[in-house]
Every structure is written in structure tokens, then in C-alpha cells.
JSON list of C-alpha atoms in Angstrom, two decimals:
[
{"chain": "A", "resi": 1, "resn": "LEU", "atom": "CA", "xyz": [-35.06, 8.49, -0.21]},
{"chain": "A", "resi": 2, "resn": "ARG", "atom": "CA", "xyz": [-38.56, 8.43, -1.64]},
{"chain": "A", "resi": 3, "resn": "LYS", "atom": "CA", "xyz": [-39.93, 6.94, 1.57]},
{"chain": "A", "resi": 4, "resn": "LEU", "atom": "CA", "xyz": [-38.28, 9.74, 3.51]},
{"chain": "A", "resi": 5, "resn": "LYS", "atom": "CA", "xyz": [-39.62, 12.28, 1.00]},
{"chain": "A", "resi": 6, "resn": "GLN", "atom": "CA", "xyz": [-36.14, 13.53, 0.22]},
{"chain": "A", "resi": 7, "resn": "LYS", "atom": "CA", "xyz": [-34.81, 14.76, -3.08]},
{"chain": "A", "resi": 8, "resn": "PRO", "atom": "CA", "xyz": [-32.57, 12.38, -5.02]},
{"chain": "A", "resi": 9, "resn": "ILE", "atom": "CA", "xyz": [-28.88, 12.94, -4.52]},
{"chain": "A", "resi": 10, "resn": "GLU", "atom": "CA", "xyz": [-27.07, 14.06, -7.64]},
{"chain": "A", "resi": 11, "resn": "LEU", "atom": "CA", "xyz": [-23.35, 13.60, -7.87]},
{"chain": "A", "resi": 12, "resn": "LYS", "atom": "CA", "xyz": [-21.70, 15.92, -10.31]},
{"chain": "A", "resi": 13, "resn": "ILE", "atom": "CA", "xyz": [-18.41, 14.17, -10.79]},
{"chain": "A", "resi": 14, "resn": "LYS", "atom": "CA", "xyz": [-16.66, 14.62, -14.10]},
{"chain": "A", "resi": 15, "resn": "TYR", "atom": "CA", "xyz": [-14.59, 11.92, -15.72]},
{"chain": "A", "resi": 16, "resn": "SER", "atom": "CA", "xyz": [-11.62, 14.25, -15.54]},
{"chain": "A", "resi": 17, "resn": "HIS", "atom": "CA", "xyz": [-11.95, 14.28, -11.74]},
{"chain": "A", "resi": 18, "resn": "ILE", "atom": "CA", "xyz": [-12.08, 10.50, -11.63]},
{"chain": "A", "resi": 19, "resn": "LEU", "atom": "CA", "xyz": [-9.03, 10.31, -13.88]},
{"chain": "A", "resi": 20, "resn": "LEU", "atom": "CA", "xyz": [-7.16, 12.78, -11.67]},
{"chain": "A", "resi": 21, "resn": "ILE", "atom": "CA", "xyz": [-7.94, 10.75, -8.55]},
{"chain": "A", "resi": 22, "resn": "LEU", "atom": "CA", "xyz": [-6.81, 7.57, -10.32]},
{"chain": "A", "resi": 23, "resn": "LEU", "atom": "CA", "xyz": [-3.54, 9.21, -11.38]},
{"chain": "A", "resi": 24, "resn": "LEU", "atom": "CA", "xyz": [-2.94, 10.48, -7.85]},
{"chain": "A", "resi": 25, "resn": "TRP", "atom": "CA", "xyz": [-3.48, 6.97, -6.45]},
{"chain": "A", "resi": 26, "resn": "CYS", "atom": "CA", "xyz": [-1.08, 5.53, -9.02]},
{"chain": "A", "resi": 27, "resn": "GLY", "atom": "CA", "xyz": [1.48, 8.16, -8.05]},
{"chain": "A", "resi": 28, "resn": "LEU", "atom": "CA", "xyz": [1.03, 7.22, -4.41]},
{"chain": "A", "resi": 29, "resn": "TRP", "atom": "CA", "xyz": [1.64, 3.55, -5.21]},
{"chain": "A", "resi": 30, "resn": "VAL", "atom": "CA", "xyz": [4.79, 4.46, -7.14]},
{"chain": "A", "resi": 31, "resn": "LEU", "atom": "CA", "xyz": [6.14, 6.57, -4.26]},
{"chain": "A", "resi": 32, "resn": "THR", "atom": "CA", "xyz": [5.30, 3.83, -1.78]},
{"chain": "A", "resi": 33, "resn": "GLY", "atom": "CA", "xyz": [7.04, 1.24, -3.94]},
{"chain": "A", "resi": 34, "resn": "ILE", "atom": "CA", "xyz": [10.13, 3.44, -4.16]},
{"chain": "A", "resi": 35, "resn": "THR", "atom": "CA", "xyz": [10.31, 3.84, -0.38]},
{"chain": "A", "resi": 36, "resn": "TYR", "atom": "CA", "xyz": [9.95, 0.10, 0.09]},
{"chain": "A", "resi": 37, "resn": "TYR", "atom": "CA", "xyz": [12.68, -0.45, -2.51]},
{"chain": "A", "resi": 38, "resn": "PHE", "atom": "CA", "xyz": [15.03, 1.55, -0.30]},
{"chain": "A", "resi": 39, "resn": "LEU", "atom": "CA", "xyz": [13.92, -0.55, 2.67]},
{"chain": "A", "resi": 40, "resn": "ILE", "atom": "CA", "xyz": [14.69, -3.72, 0.71]},
{"chain": "A", "resi": 41, "resn": "ILE", "atom": "CA", "xyz": [18.17, -2.62, -0.38]},
{"chain": "A", "resi": 42, "resn": "SER", "atom": "CA", "xyz": [19.00, -1.76, 3.23]},
{"chain": "A", "resi": 43, "resn": "VAL", "atom": "CA", "xyz": [18.53, -5.46, 4.02]},
{"chain": "A", "resi": 44, "resn": "HIS", "atom": "CA", "xyz": [19.61, -7.27, 0.86]},
{"chain": "A", "resi": 45, "resn": "PRO", "atom": "CA", "xyz": [21.08, -6.25, -2.52]},
{"chain": "A", "resi": 46, "resn": "PHE", "atom": "CA", "xyz": [18.44, -5.78, -5.20]},
{"chain": "A", "resi": 47, "resn": "PRO", "atom": "CA", "xyz": [19.17, -4.31, -8.67]},
{"chain": "A", "resi": 48, "resn": "LEU", "atom": "CA", "xyz": [17.62, -0.98, -9.57]},
{"chain": "A", "resi": 49, "resn": "LEU", "atom": "CA", "xyz": [16.19, -2.64, -12.68]},
{"chain": "A", "resi": 50, "resn": "ASN", "atom": "CA", "xyz": [13.77, -4.43, -10.35]},
{"chain": "A", "resi": 51, "resn": "LEU", "atom": "CA", "xyz": [12.25, -1.19, -9.07]},
{"chain": "A", "resi": 52, "resn": "PRO", "atom": "CA", "xyz": [9.09, -1.65, -11.20]},
{"chain": "A", "resi": 53, "resn": "VAL", "atom": "CA", "xyz": [8.78, -5.17, -9.78]},
{"chain": "A", "resi": 54, "resn": "THR", "atom": "CA", "xyz": [9.01, -3.76, -6.26]},
{"chain": "A", "resi": 55, "resn": "ILE", "atom": "CA", "xyz": [6.31, -1.19, -7.00]},
{"chain": "A", "resi": 56, "resn": "GLY", "atom": "CA", "xyz": [4.06, -3.91, -8.42]},
{"chain": "A", "resi": 57, "resn": "ILE", "atom": "CA", "xyz": [4.61, -6.28, -5.50]},
{"chain": "A", "resi": 58, "resn": "PHE", "atom": "CA", "xyz": [3.70, -3.66, -2.93]},
{"chain": "A", "resi": 59, "resn": "ALA", "atom": "CA", "xyz": [0.71, -2.46, -4.94]},
{"chain": "A", "resi": 60, "resn": "ILE", "atom": "CA", "xyz": [-0.66, -6.01, -5.24]},
{"chain": "A", "resi": 61, "resn": "ALA", "atom": "CA", "xyz": [-0.04, -6.73, -1.56]},
{"chain": "A", "resi": 62, "resn": "GLY", "atom": "CA", "xyz": [-1.65, -3.44, -0.54]},
{"chain": "A", "resi": 63, "resn": "VAL", "atom": "CA", "xyz": [-4.78, -4.04, -2.60]},
{"chain": "A", "resi": 64, "resn": "SER", "atom": "CA", "xyz": [-5.07, -7.59, -1.26]},
{"chain": "A", "resi": 65, "resn": "GLN", "atom": "CA", "xyz": [-5.44, -6.17, 2.26]},
{"chain": "A", "resi": 66, "resn": "PHE", "atom": "CA", "xyz": [-8.86, -4.80, 1.38]},
{"chain": "A", "resi": 67, "resn": "LEU", "atom": "CA", "xyz": [-10.17, -8.29, 0.65]},
{"chain": "A", "resi": 68, "resn": "THR", "atom": "CA", "xyz": [-9.97, -9.41, 4.27]},
{"chain": "A", "resi": 69, "resn": "PRO", "atom": "CA", "xyz": [-11.16, -8.01, 7.59]},
{"chain": "A", "resi": 70, "resn": "SER", "atom": "CA", "xyz": [-8.46, -5.68, 8.92]},
{"chain": "A", "resi": 71, "resn": "GLY", "atom": "CA", "xyz": [-5.93, -7.20, 6.51]},
{"chain": "A", "resi": 72, "resn": "ILE", "atom": "CA", "xyz": [-4.29, -8.98, 9.44]},
{"chain": "A", "resi": 73, "resn": "GLY", "atom": "CA", "xyz": [-1.45, -11.12, 8.13]},
{"chain": "A", "resi": 74, "resn": "VAL", "atom": "CA", "xyz": [-2.52, -10.74, 4.52]},
{"chain": "A", "resi": 75, "resn": "LEU", "atom": "CA", "xyz": [0.05, -8.06, 3.69]},
{"chain": "A", "resi": 76, "resn": "GLU", "atom": "CA", "xyz": [2.85, -10.06, 5.26]},
{"chain": "A", "resi": 77, "resn": "GLY", "atom": "CA", "xyz": [1.74, -13.28, 3.57]},
{"chain": "A", "resi": 78, "resn": "MET", "atom": "CA", "xyz": [1.44, -11.70, 0.14]},
{"chain": "A", "resi": 79, "resn": "LEU", "atom": "CA", "xyz": [4.78, -9.94, 0.52]},
{"chain": "A", "resi": 80, "resn": "THR", "atom": "CA", "xyz": [6.48, -13.16, 1.60]},
{"chain": "A", "resi": 81, "resn": "VAL", "atom": "CA", "xyz": [5.06, -15.07, -1.36]},
{"chain": "A", "resi": 82, "resn": "LEU", "atom": "CA", "xyz": [5.80, -12.37, -3.94]},
{"chain": "A", "resi": 83, "resn": "LEU", "atom": "CA", "xyz": [9.20, -11.39, -2.57]},
{"chain": "A", "resi": 84, "resn": "GLY", "atom": "CA", "xyz": [10.03, -15.09, -2.26]},
{"chain": "A", "resi": 85, "resn": "LEU", "atom": "CA", "xyz": [10.21, -15.15, -6.05]},
{"chain": "A", "resi": 86, "resn": "TYR", "atom": "CA", "xyz": [13.24, -12.84, -5.89]},
{"chain": "A", "resi": 87, "resn": "PHE", "atom": "CA", "xyz": [14.79, -13.50, -2.46]},
{"chain": "A", "resi": 88, "resn": "PRO", "atom": "CA", "xyz": [15.42, -16.46, -0.19]},
{"chain": "A", "resi": 89, "resn": "ILE", "atom": "CA", "xyz": [12.33, -17.08, 1.97]},
{"chain": "A", "resi": 90, "resn": "PRO", "atom": "CA", "xyz": [13.99, -15.97, 5.26]},
{"chain": "A", "resi": 91, "resn": "VAL", "atom": "CA", "xyz": [14.93, -12.65, 3.64]},
{"chain": "A", "resi": 92, "resn": "ALA", "atom": "CA", "xyz": [11.40, -12.25, 2.23]},
{"chain": "A", "resi": 93, "resn": "ILE", "atom": "CA", "xyz": [9.94, -12.88, 5.70]},
{"chain": "A", "resi": 94, "resn": "LEU", "atom": "CA", "xyz": [12.34, -10.35, 7.24]},
{"chain": "A", "resi": 95, "resn": "ILE", "atom": "CA", "xyz": [11.37, -7.72, 4.66]},
{"chain": "A", "resi": 96, "resn": "ALA", "atom": "CA", "xyz": [7.66, -8.40, 5.23]},
{"chain": "A", "resi": 97, "resn": "LEU", "atom": "CA", "xyz": [8.07, -7.98, 8.99]},
{"chain": "A", "resi": 98, "resn": "LEU", "atom": "CA", "xyz": [10.09, -4.79, 8.53]},
{"chain": "A", "resi": 99, "resn": "VAL", "atom": "CA", "xyz": [7.33, -3.43, 6.30]},
{"chain": "A", "resi": 100, "resn": "ARG", "atom": "CA", "xyz": [4.76, -4.15, 9.03]},
{"chain": "A", "resi": 101, "resn": "VAL", "atom": "CA", "xyz": [6.91, -2.38, 11.63]},
{"chain": "A", "resi": 102, "resn": "TRP", "atom": "CA", "xyz": [7.46, 0.55, 9.23]},
{"chain": "A", "resi": 103, "resn": "LYS", "atom": "CA", "xyz": [3.72, 0.87, 8.54]},
{"chain": "A", "resi": 104, "resn": "THR", "atom": "CA", "xyz": [2.81, 0.63, 12.23]},
{"chain": "A", "resi": 105, "resn": "VAL", "atom": "CA", "xyz": [5.36, 3.25, 13.28]},
{"chain": "A", "resi": 106, "resn": "SER", "atom": "CA", "xyz": [4.30, 5.63, 10.50]},
{"chain": "A", "resi": 107, "resn": "GLU", "atom": "CA", "xyz": [0.63, 5.24, 11.48]},
{"chain": "A", "resi": 108, "resn": "LEU", "atom": "CA", "xyz": [1.46, 5.90, 15.13]},
{"chain": "A", "resi": 109, "resn": "VAL", "atom": "CA", "xyz": [3.39, 9.03, 14.14]},
{"chain": "A", "resi": 110, "resn": "CYS", "atom": "CA", "xyz": [0.37, 10.24, 12.16]},
{"chain": "A", "resi": 111, "resn": "VAL", "atom": "CA", "xyz": [-1.91, 9.59, 15.13]},
{"chain": "A", "resi": 112, "resn": "ALA", "atom": "CA", "xyz": [0.47, 11.45, 17.46]},
{"chain": "A", "resi": 113, "resn": "ILE", "atom": "CA", "xyz": [0.55, 14.43, 15.10]},
{"chain": "A", "resi": 114, "resn": "THR", "atom": "CA", "xyz": [-3.24, 14.42, 14.86]},
{"chain": "A", "resi": 115, "resn": "VAL", "atom": "CA", "xyz": [-3.73, 14.20, 18.63]},
{"chain": "A", "resi": 116, "resn": "LYS", "atom": "CA", "xyz": [-1.21, 16.96, 19.24]},
{"chain": "A", "resi": 117, "resn": "PHE", "atom": "CA", "xyz": [-2.94, 19.37, 16.89]}
]
């Protein structure tokens, strides 16, 4: 910015704002985990006591997507590995594929809503 003779940019972000954003993201991960729990129990029985496990699995798999370009296959691979600890591998693969379909359809719905308005 000095070379362009511009004033330095000052960000006035309070720690309380950062904490609020962090809490909102955690809430989003919890809600996402709950929705995926319902997806899982529609395919295979899974005790409600494992709900925190489900939330953690989907949070870890979601974060791992950011480590690769476009996250192609990473989400499904991570879900298969992590869900494979609790389900037979074919069931874990089925759940991972259903999650991909669910995410794709929900993104397409959001795009359609955006284009319409």
C-alpha cells in the first residue's frame, strides 16, 4: 500500500465479534451433524447416543475438504473411513454417496433460488 500511496487498512474487529462468529460456525456444524444423523438413521439403525459422534465425523470431513482443490472425493473418502468405524463398509459408502447427493441437490436448490430472485 505504501508503493500505491494508500493509507494502511485498519480492521476494527473485536474479540467478541470473533467469538460470536466462532459460536455461529459451531452451531452450524451441530445443525449439519443433526441433519446427517437423520439421514443415517433413514438408512441404518444408529443409537441416539452416537449423535455427538455423528456431528464430529461430519465436522472433520467438512474441514478436510478445504485441504484439497475442490474437495473432490475427499468428503466421501473421509466419511467412508470415519463411518466405517461404526458401520459395515458398504453401508458407510452408501451414506457417503447419499451425503454427496444431498449436498449437490441442496446447492442446486440454492442456485435456483438465487437465479430466480
